[in-house]
Structures are given as structure tokens and as C-alpha cells.
């Protein structure tokens, strides 16, 4: 079975600072990995996904993530935080090895951005 | 882009009543839909996978007689919480598969009094 661990349930940064949200996974098959953002009382929006192509994946809103197989990690970064980035972020792995199968989510990381 | 809607967006009901939540793919046909549950300040947990025209596949620990899922058409799946109790209060989110992508609805907040 696959699992996802997000290190840090809360991350706080200043506006303009680097954002780093950590995600580690375990999977018995080559994983498909995802980062989603959730704003209060809303559904999930896909930020980016890794599907075994390029290891550095660029997503929307200036976010990117790097797949590191040796570290079983898929950390999310953004060079300069914006106030609108404040939200909850979920890392997920696809159990079926596809981008449309069942997803296993991490615990979530709440990002706070201070002015 | 592909849009998934849920109705209602929030609902309050009395203990013992049943509540139906709809998940619709607005501009595409979805052969597969997923239902997730999210407790406050927690992650999403998959409840069941719904395939059009067939019985839903429930995850371990999810009561299929309590959470009835129907996927009668390629654009609509429904989740009915039967005889709801306060512990069923949660945020329910659906997602729909379209091609090689999965798109999420905005969620339905259920509060059982």
C-alpha cells in the first residue's frame, strides 16, 4: 500500500520568502505524485503532478516540485510567497500508478503568509 | 477546463434523517467518480469508487448500507447518507475522472444535529 507523509502541519513564511512544503511517499510501484491546494470550504485544485516524465515539475501559480527517487520525496517549492498562497496543501500518490486512479493523501500542510 | 459541481454546498439535518449529495460533471462524461470524506483539520479519506452502471466499490471500514452511492449516468453520481448521526458530520468531496485526469468538486459540508 502507498502512503504519504507531509512533514509539518503548519508552515509560516513572510511575503516574498521561499516556500518549502515537504512530502515523502512510499510506494511499491512507480508512483504518480500530486500536489493540491485547498482554500477554506472549497474543493481541491491541482497545482502540479509527476507522472514519470521530467523529475522537476512546474505547476500553476509559480509552484514547482522535484521528484527524488533516492529520497522518496516530492517537495513543493515557490521562490517568493504571496499572500494569496495562504491555504492548505495536500500531497497525494496514486495507488493505481495512473493520474486518474484512487488517491492517497498526506495529512496536509497549512501555509500561512505574513505581510 | 473540466468542471465538477456538488449540490448542496452545505446541509444541516436532524439525526436519523437521510441526506442526498449530488456530484455532477458539467462539461464532460465521467465513467468513474470518487467520494472522499474530510474531517475538520484532517486529510481526505477515500470512501468509495463509483463506476457508471455498476455497484460502487467501498473502501475498508466504510459502511455501504449507510453511505449509498449511485452512479446512474455518465454525469451524475449521488451519495446518500442514511439515518445520519452527528458523527457523520463532515466535508464530503467528490472527484470525477476524465481521460487521464481527475477533477474535484467544491465539496459539501454536512452537519447533523
PDB file of C-alpha atoms in Angstrom:
ATOM      1  CA  UNK A   1       0.000   0.000   0.000  1.00  0.00           C
ATOM      2  CA  UNK A   2       1.088   3.507  -0.708  1.00  0.00           C
ATOM      3  CA  UNK A   3       1.398   6.227   1.878  1.00  0.00           C
ATOM      4  CA  UNK A   4       2.258   9.890   2.016  1.00  0.00           C
ATOM      5  CA  UNK A   5       3.818  11.865   4.844  1.00  0.00           C
ATOM      6  CA  UNK A   6       3.831  15.625   4.915  1.00  0.00           C
ATOM      7  CA  UNK A   7       6.348  16.992   7.372  1.00  0.00           C
ATOM      8  CA  UNK A   8       4.948  19.964   9.238  1.00  0.00           C
ATOM      9  CA  UNK A   9       1.239  20.504   9.630  1.00  0.00           C
ATOM     10  CA  UNK A  10       1.793  24.271   9.676  1.00  0.00           C
ATOM     11  CA  UNK A  11       4.321  26.362   7.802  1.00  0.00           C
ATOM     12  CA  UNK A  12       4.590  30.103   8.200  1.00  0.00           C
ATOM     13  CA  UNK A  13       6.554  32.379   5.878  1.00  0.00           C
ATOM     14  CA  UNK A  14       6.838  36.070   5.187  1.00  0.00           C
ATOM     15  CA  UNK A  15       5.569  37.506   1.951  1.00  0.00           C
ATOM     16  CA  UNK A  16       8.345  37.268  -0.618  1.00  0.00           C
ATOM     17  CA  UNK A  17      10.142  34.440   1.165  1.00  0.00           C
ATOM     18  CA  UNK A  18      10.780  30.949  -0.135  1.00  0.00           C
ATOM     19  CA  UNK A  19       8.020  28.418   0.367  1.00  0.00           C
ATOM     20  CA  UNK A  20       9.040  24.812   1.018  1.00  0.00           C
ATOM     21  CA  UNK A  21       6.447  22.176   1.799  1.00  0.00           C
ATOM     22  CA  UNK A  22       7.770  18.691   2.373  1.00  0.00           C
ATOM     23  CA  UNK A  23       6.305  15.430   1.144  1.00  0.00           C
ATOM     24  CA  UNK A  24       7.674  11.904   1.382  1.00  0.00           C
ATOM     25  CA  UNK A  25       5.991   8.868  -0.062  1.00  0.00           C
ATOM     26  CA  UNK A  26       6.189   5.136  -0.041  1.00  0.00           C
ATOM     27  CA  UNK A  27       5.053   3.094  -2.984  1.00  0.00           C
ATOM     28  CA  UNK A  28       5.592  -0.423  -4.236  1.00  0.00           C
ATOM     29  CA  UNK A  29       5.160   0.688  -7.831  1.00  0.00           C
ATOM     30  CA  UNK A  30       6.489   3.708  -9.723  1.00  0.00           C
ATOM     31  CA  UNK A  31       4.438   6.481  -8.217  1.00  0.00           C
ATOM     32  CA  UNK A  32       2.336   9.200  -9.697  1.00  0.00           C
ATOM     33  CA  UNK A  33       2.541  12.140  -7.298  1.00  0.00           C
ATOM     34  CA  UNK A  34       0.392  15.219  -6.949  1.00  0.00           C
ATOM     35  CA  UNK A  35       0.159  18.468  -5.060  1.00  0.00           C
ATOM     36  CA  UNK A  36      -3.248  20.013  -4.468  1.00  0.00           C
ATOM     37  CA  UNK A  37      -4.265  23.277  -2.833  1.00  0.00           C
ATOM     38  CA  UNK A  38      -7.449  23.740  -0.841  1.00  0.00           C
ATOM     39  CA  UNK A  39      -8.890  27.077   0.173  1.00  0.00           C
ATOM     40  CA  UNK A  40     -11.335  27.193   3.113  1.00  0.00           C
ATOM     41  CA  UNK A  41     -14.603  25.376   2.432  1.00  0.00           C
ATOM     42  CA  UNK A  42     -13.616  24.608  -1.129  1.00  0.00           C
ATOM     43  CA  UNK A  43     -12.586  21.564  -3.099  1.00  0.00           C
ATOM     44  CA  UNK A  44      -9.116  20.723  -4.297  1.00  0.00           C
ATOM     45  CA  UNK A  45      -7.264  22.384  -7.112  1.00  0.00           C
ATOM     46  CA  UNK A  46      -4.389  20.598  -8.814  1.00  0.00           C
ATOM     47  CA  UNK A  47      -1.115  22.503  -8.574  1.00  0.00           C
ATOM     48  CA  UNK A  48       1.104  20.015 -10.360  1.00  0.00           C
ATOM     49  CA  UNK A  49       1.754  16.336 -10.889  1.00  0.00           C
ATOM     50  CA  UNK A  50       4.629  13.956 -11.525  1.00  0.00           C
ATOM     51  CA  UNK A  51       3.939  11.134 -13.958  1.00  0.00           C
ATOM     52  CA  UNK A  52       7.393   9.651 -14.552  1.00  0.00           C
ATOM     53  CA  UNK A  53       8.499  12.215 -17.101  1.00  0.00           C
ATOM     54  CA  UNK A  54      10.696  15.133 -16.015  1.00  0.00           C
ATOM     55  CA  UNK A  55      11.721  14.999 -12.367  1.00  0.00           C
ATOM     56  CA  UNK A  56      11.317  18.757 -11.951  1.00  0.00           C
ATOM     57  CA  UNK A  57       7.677  19.595 -12.423  1.00  0.00           C
ATOM     58  CA  UNK A  58       6.362  23.101 -12.850  1.00  0.00           C
ATOM     59  CA  UNK A  59       2.830  23.917 -11.861  1.00  0.00           C
ATOM     60  CA  UNK A  60       0.440  26.789 -11.621  1.00  0.00           C
ATOM     61  CA  UNK A  61       0.922  29.963  -9.589  1.00  0.00           C
ATOM     62  CA  UNK A  62       4.713  29.690  -9.687  1.00  0.00           C
ATOM     63  CA  UNK A  63       4.940  26.420  -7.765  1.00  0.00           C
ATOM     64  CA  UNK A  64       7.258  23.580  -8.677  1.00  0.00           C
ATOM     65  CA  UNK A  65       8.243  20.240  -7.192  1.00  0.00           C
ATOM     66  CA  UNK A  66      11.139  17.890  -7.674  1.00  0.00           C
ATOM     67  CA  UNK A  67      10.798  14.131  -7.639  1.00  0.00           C
ATOM     68  CA  UNK A  68      13.755  12.488  -5.907  1.00  0.00           C
ATOM     69  CA  UNK A  69      13.517   8.747  -6.047  1.00  0.00           C
ATOM     70  CA  UNK A  70      16.552   8.157  -3.826  1.00  0.00           C
ATOM     71  CA  UNK A  71      14.941  10.247  -1.097  1.00  0.00           C
ATOM     72  CA  UNK A  72      11.359   9.179  -1.871  1.00  0.00           C
ATOM     73  CA  UNK A  73      10.471  12.839  -1.754  1.00  0.00           C
ATOM     74  CA  UNK A  74       8.348  15.260  -3.738  1.00  0.00           C
ATOM     75  CA  UNK A  75       8.773  18.619  -2.017  1.00  0.00           C
ATOM     76  CA  UNK A  76       6.820  21.647  -3.190  1.00  0.00           C
ATOM     77  CA  UNK A  77       8.571  24.996  -3.553  1.00  0.00           C
ATOM     78  CA  UNK A  78       7.850  28.534  -4.614  1.00  0.00           C
ATOM     79  CA  UNK A  79      10.621  31.150  -4.747  1.00  0.00           C
ATOM     80  CA  UNK A  80       8.548  34.045  -3.456  1.00  0.00           C
ATOM     81  CA  UNK A  81       5.421  33.679  -1.347  1.00  0.00           C
ATOM     82  CA  UNK A  82       2.366  35.785  -1.989  1.00  0.00           C
ATOM     83  CA  UNK A  83      -0.449  36.498   0.409  1.00  0.00           C
ATOM     84  CA  UNK A  84      -2.824  34.636  -1.886  1.00  0.00           C
ATOM     85  CA  UNK A  85      -0.790  31.442  -1.374  1.00  0.00           C
ATOM     86  CA  UNK A  86      -2.180  31.076   2.139  1.00  0.00           C
ATOM     87  CA  UNK A  87      -4.147  27.832   2.027  1.00  0.00           C
ATOM     88  CA  UNK A  88      -3.864  24.162   2.860  1.00  0.00           C
ATOM     89  CA  UNK A  89      -1.712  21.977   0.639  1.00  0.00           C
ATOM     90  CA  UNK A  90      -2.035  18.256   0.146  1.00  0.00           C
ATOM     91  CA  UNK A  91       0.455  15.853  -1.350  1.00  0.00           C
ATOM     92  CA  UNK A  92      -1.047  12.695  -2.836  1.00  0.00           C
ATOM     93  CA  UNK A  93       0.026   9.486  -4.533  1.00  0.00           C
ATOM     94  CA  UNK A  94      -1.973   7.482  -6.999  1.00  0.00           C
ATOM     95  CA  UNK A  95      -2.451   3.908  -5.940  1.00  0.00           C
ATOM     96  CA  UNK A  96      -3.001   2.623  -9.415  1.00  0.00           C
ATOM     97  CA  UNK A  97       0.059   4.175 -10.952  1.00  0.00           C
ATOM     98  CA  UNK A  98      -2.107   6.437 -13.048  1.00  0.00           C
ATOM     99  CA  UNK A  99      -3.142  10.045 -12.789  1.00  0.00           C
ATOM    100  CA  UNK A 100      -6.808   9.238 -12.551  1.00  0.00           C
ATOM    101  CA  UNK A 101      -6.976   6.414 -10.027  1.00  0.00           C
ATOM    102  CA  UNK A 102      -7.580   6.352  -6.316  1.00  0.00           C
ATOM    103  CA  UNK A 103      -5.524   8.872  -4.436  1.00  0.00           C
ATOM    104  CA  UNK A 104      -3.923   8.541  -1.022  1.00  0.00           C
ATOM    105  CA  UNK A 105      -3.457  11.933   0.594  1.00  0.00           C
ATOM    106  CA  UNK A 106      -0.993  13.222   3.113  1.00  0.00           C
ATOM    107  CA  UNK A 107      -2.146  14.936   6.266  1.00  0.00           C
ATOM    108  CA  UNK A 108      -1.993  18.376   4.749  1.00  0.00           C
ATOM    109  CA  UNK A 109       0.127  21.453   5.462  1.00  0.00           C
ATOM    110  CA  UNK A 110      -1.430  24.786   6.264  1.00  0.00           C
ATOM    111  CA  UNK A 111       0.601  27.608   4.780  1.00  0.00           C
ATOM    112  CA  UNK A 112       0.377  30.999   6.438  1.00  0.00           C
ATOM    113  CA  UNK A 113       1.889  34.025   4.734  1.00  0.00           C
ATOM    114  CA  UNK A 114       2.699  37.070   6.842  1.00  0.00           C
ATOM    115  CA  UNK A 115       2.908  40.563   5.354  1.00  0.00           C
TER     116      UNK A 115
ATOM    117  CA  UNK B   1     -11.441  23.074 -18.269  1.00  0.00           C
ATOM    118  CA  UNK B   2     -13.460  20.256 -16.763  1.00  0.00           C
ATOM    119  CA  UNK B   3     -15.864  21.347 -14.066  1.00  0.00           C
ATOM    120  CA  UNK B   4     -17.371  19.245 -11.316  1.00  0.00           C
ATOM    121  CA  UNK B   5     -20.203  20.568  -9.202  1.00  0.00           C
ATOM    122  CA  UNK B   6     -21.736  19.371  -5.974  1.00  0.00           C
ATOM    123  CA  UNK B   7     -25.153  20.063  -4.572  1.00  0.00           C
ATOM    124  CA  UNK B   8     -25.896  21.152  -1.985  1.00  0.00           C
ATOM    125  CA  UNK B   9     -22.808  23.042  -0.886  1.00  0.00           C
ATOM    126  CA  UNK B  10     -23.909  22.703   2.714  1.00  0.00           C
ATOM    127  CA  UNK B  11     -26.718  20.958   4.521  1.00  0.00           C
ATOM    128  CA  UNK B  12     -27.931  20.730   8.091  1.00  0.00           C
ATOM    129  CA  UNK B  13     -30.187  17.881   9.071  1.00  0.00           C
ATOM    130  CA  UNK B  14     -31.622  16.213  12.137  1.00  0.00           C
ATOM    131  CA  UNK B  15     -30.245  12.982  13.476  1.00  0.00           C
ATOM    132  CA  UNK B  16     -31.973   9.981  11.917  1.00  0.00           C
ATOM    133  CA  UNK B  17     -32.791  11.601   8.607  1.00  0.00           C
ATOM    134  CA  UNK B  18     -31.218  10.803   5.244  1.00  0.00           C
ATOM    135  CA  UNK B  19     -29.313  13.261   3.099  1.00  0.00           C
ATOM    136  CA  UNK B  20     -28.506  13.033  -0.606  1.00  0.00           C
ATOM    137  CA  UNK B  21     -25.469  14.757  -2.104  1.00  0.00           C
ATOM    138  CA  UNK B  22     -25.115  15.117  -5.856  1.00  0.00           C
ATOM    139  CA  UNK B  23     -21.892  15.209  -7.839  1.00  0.00           C
ATOM    140  CA  UNK B  24     -22.120  16.304 -11.445  1.00  0.00           C
ATOM    141  CA  UNK B  25     -19.579  16.592 -14.228  1.00  0.00           C
ATOM    142  CA  UNK B  26     -20.805  19.662 -16.076  1.00  0.00           C
ATOM    143  CA  UNK B  27     -18.950  19.562 -19.364  1.00  0.00           C
ATOM    144  CA  UNK B  28     -17.665  16.029 -19.674  1.00  0.00           C
ATOM    145  CA  UNK B  29     -18.718  12.437 -19.161  1.00  0.00           C
ATOM    146  CA  UNK B  30     -17.181  10.669 -16.216  1.00  0.00           C
ATOM    147  CA  UNK B  31     -17.054   6.902 -16.205  1.00  0.00           C
ATOM    148  CA  UNK B  32     -15.549   6.946 -12.741  1.00  0.00           C
ATOM    149  CA  UNK B  33     -16.246   9.155  -9.768  1.00  0.00           C
ATOM    150  CA  UNK B  34     -14.724   9.058  -6.326  1.00  0.00           C
ATOM    151  CA  UNK B  35     -16.177  10.077  -2.983  1.00  0.00           C
ATOM    152  CA  UNK B  36     -13.917  11.401  -0.250  1.00  0.00           C
ATOM    153  CA  UNK B  37     -14.586  12.436   3.312  1.00  0.00           C
ATOM    154  CA  UNK B  38     -12.664  15.092   5.170  1.00  0.00           C
ATOM    155  CA  UNK B  39     -12.927  15.598   8.908  1.00  0.00           C
ATOM    156  CA  UNK B  40     -12.070  19.004  10.336  1.00  0.00           C
ATOM    157  CA  UNK B  41      -8.374  19.720  10.163  1.00  0.00           C
ATOM    158  CA  UNK B  42      -7.695  16.323   8.665  1.00  0.00           C
ATOM    159  CA  UNK B  43      -6.882  14.888   5.285  1.00  0.00           C
ATOM    160  CA  UNK B  44      -9.184  13.398   2.707  1.00  0.00           C
ATOM    161  CA  UNK B  45     -10.061   9.749   3.034  1.00  0.00           C
ATOM    162  CA  UNK B  46     -11.406   7.831   0.074  1.00  0.00           C
ATOM    163  CA  UNK B  47     -14.800   6.334   0.816  1.00  0.00           C
ATOM    164  CA  UNK B  48     -15.707   4.656  -2.435  1.00  0.00           C
ATOM    165  CA  UNK B  49     -15.160   4.444  -6.154  1.00  0.00           C
ATOM    166  CA  UNK B  50     -18.243   4.805  -8.286  1.00  0.00           C
ATOM    167  CA  UNK B  51     -18.415   3.438 -11.827  1.00  0.00           C
ATOM    168  CA  UNK B  52     -21.288   4.290 -14.108  1.00  0.00           C
ATOM    169  CA  UNK B  53     -23.797   1.489 -14.363  1.00  0.00           C
ATOM    170  CA  UNK B  54     -22.257  -0.732 -11.732  1.00  0.00           C
ATOM    171  CA  UNK B  55     -22.053  -1.051  -7.966  1.00  0.00           C
ATOM    172  CA  UNK B  56     -19.687   1.180  -6.104  1.00  0.00           C
ATOM    173  CA  UNK B  57     -16.529  -0.219  -4.585  1.00  0.00           C
ATOM    174  CA  UNK B  58     -16.209   0.770  -0.953  1.00  0.00           C
ATOM    175  CA  UNK B  59     -13.010   1.191   0.998  1.00  0.00           C
ATOM    176  CA  UNK B  60     -12.397  -0.921   4.039  1.00  0.00           C
ATOM    177  CA  UNK B  61     -14.286   0.333   7.036  1.00  0.00           C
ATOM    178  CA  UNK B  62     -16.898   2.279   5.084  1.00  0.00           C
ATOM    179  CA  UNK B  63     -20.449   1.052   5.665  1.00  0.00           C
ATOM    180  CA  UNK B  64     -22.022   0.569   2.272  1.00  0.00           C
ATOM    181  CA  UNK B  65     -25.517   0.360   3.737  1.00  0.00           C
ATOM    182  CA  UNK B  66     -25.053   3.700   5.405  1.00  0.00           C
ATOM    183  CA  UNK B  67     -23.375   5.520   2.548  1.00  0.00           C
ATOM    184  CA  UNK B  68     -25.373   4.632  -0.548  1.00  0.00           C
ATOM    185  CA  UNK B  69     -23.717   5.553  -3.821  1.00  0.00           C
ATOM    186  CA  UNK B  70     -25.483   5.584  -7.150  1.00  0.00           C
ATOM    187  CA  UNK B  71     -23.829   6.405 -10.479  1.00  0.00           C
ATOM    188  CA  UNK B  72     -26.803   6.243 -12.795  1.00  0.00           C
ATOM    189  CA  UNK B  73     -25.416   8.332 -15.629  1.00  0.00           C
ATOM    190  CA  UNK B  74     -22.092   9.479 -17.005  1.00  0.00           C
ATOM    191  CA  UNK B  75     -22.567  12.917 -15.489  1.00  0.00           C
ATOM    192  CA  UNK B  76     -24.142  12.215 -12.120  1.00  0.00           C
ATOM    193  CA  UNK B  77     -23.207  10.295  -9.001  1.00  0.00           C
ATOM    194  CA  UNK B  78     -25.075  10.590  -5.735  1.00  0.00           C
ATOM    195  CA  UNK B  79     -24.086   9.829  -2.170  1.00  0.00           C
ATOM    196  CA  UNK B  80     -26.903   9.255   0.287  1.00  0.00           C
ATOM    197  CA  UNK B  81     -26.098   9.289   3.974  1.00  0.00           C
ATOM    198  CA  UNK B  82     -28.836   7.187   5.529  1.00  0.00           C
ATOM    199  CA  UNK B  83     -30.010   7.644   9.093  1.00  0.00           C
ATOM    200  CA  UNK B  84     -27.428  10.313   9.650  1.00  0.00           C
ATOM    201  CA  UNK B  85     -25.902  10.832  13.068  1.00  0.00           C
ATOM    202  CA  UNK B  86     -23.710  13.629  14.430  1.00  0.00           C
ATOM    203  CA  UNK B  87     -20.582  11.566  13.818  1.00  0.00           C
ATOM    204  CA  UNK B  88     -21.398  11.674  10.098  1.00  0.00           C
ATOM    205  CA  UNK B  89     -20.876  15.419  10.120  1.00  0.00           C
ATOM    206  CA  UNK B  90     -18.042  16.064   7.737  1.00  0.00           C
ATOM    207  CA  UNK B  91     -16.970  17.646   4.460  1.00  0.00           C
ATOM    208  CA  UNK B  92     -17.731  15.347   1.543  1.00  0.00           C
ATOM    209  CA  UNK B  93     -15.826  15.857  -1.707  1.00  0.00           C
ATOM    210  CA  UNK B  94     -16.319  14.071  -4.984  1.00  0.00           C
ATOM    211  CA  UNK B  95     -13.995  13.823  -7.938  1.00  0.00           C
ATOM    212  CA  UNK B  96     -14.559  12.702 -11.489  1.00  0.00           C
ATOM    213  CA  UNK B  97     -12.279  11.065 -13.972  1.00  0.00           C
ATOM    214  CA  UNK B  98     -11.990  12.488 -17.445  1.00  0.00           C
ATOM    215  CA  UNK B  99      -9.422  10.873 -19.665  1.00  0.00           C
ATOM    216  CA  UNK B 100      -6.174  10.779 -17.742  1.00  0.00           C
ATOM    217  CA  UNK B 101      -7.183  13.455 -15.274  1.00  0.00           C
ATOM    218  CA  UNK B 102      -9.217  13.660 -12.092  1.00  0.00           C
ATOM    219  CA  UNK B 103     -11.201  16.771 -11.226  1.00  0.00           C
ATOM    220  CA  UNK B 104     -12.588  17.651  -7.814  1.00  0.00           C
ATOM    221  CA  UNK B 105     -15.886  19.166  -6.826  1.00  0.00           C
ATOM    222  CA  UNK B 106     -16.160  22.057  -4.362  1.00  0.00           C
ATOM    223  CA  UNK B 107     -17.365  19.851  -1.530  1.00  0.00           C
ATOM    224  CA  UNK B 108     -20.498  19.558   0.598  1.00  0.00           C
ATOM    225  CA  UNK B 109     -20.460  20.315   4.286  1.00  0.00           C
ATOM    226  CA  UNK B 110     -22.871  18.105   6.208  1.00  0.00           C
ATOM    227  CA  UNK B 111     -23.846  18.967   9.754  1.00  0.00           C
ATOM    228  CA  UNK B 112     -26.051  16.522  11.636  1.00  0.00           C
ATOM    229  CA  UNK B 113     -27.728  17.879  14.731  1.00  0.00           C
TER     230      UNK B 113
END
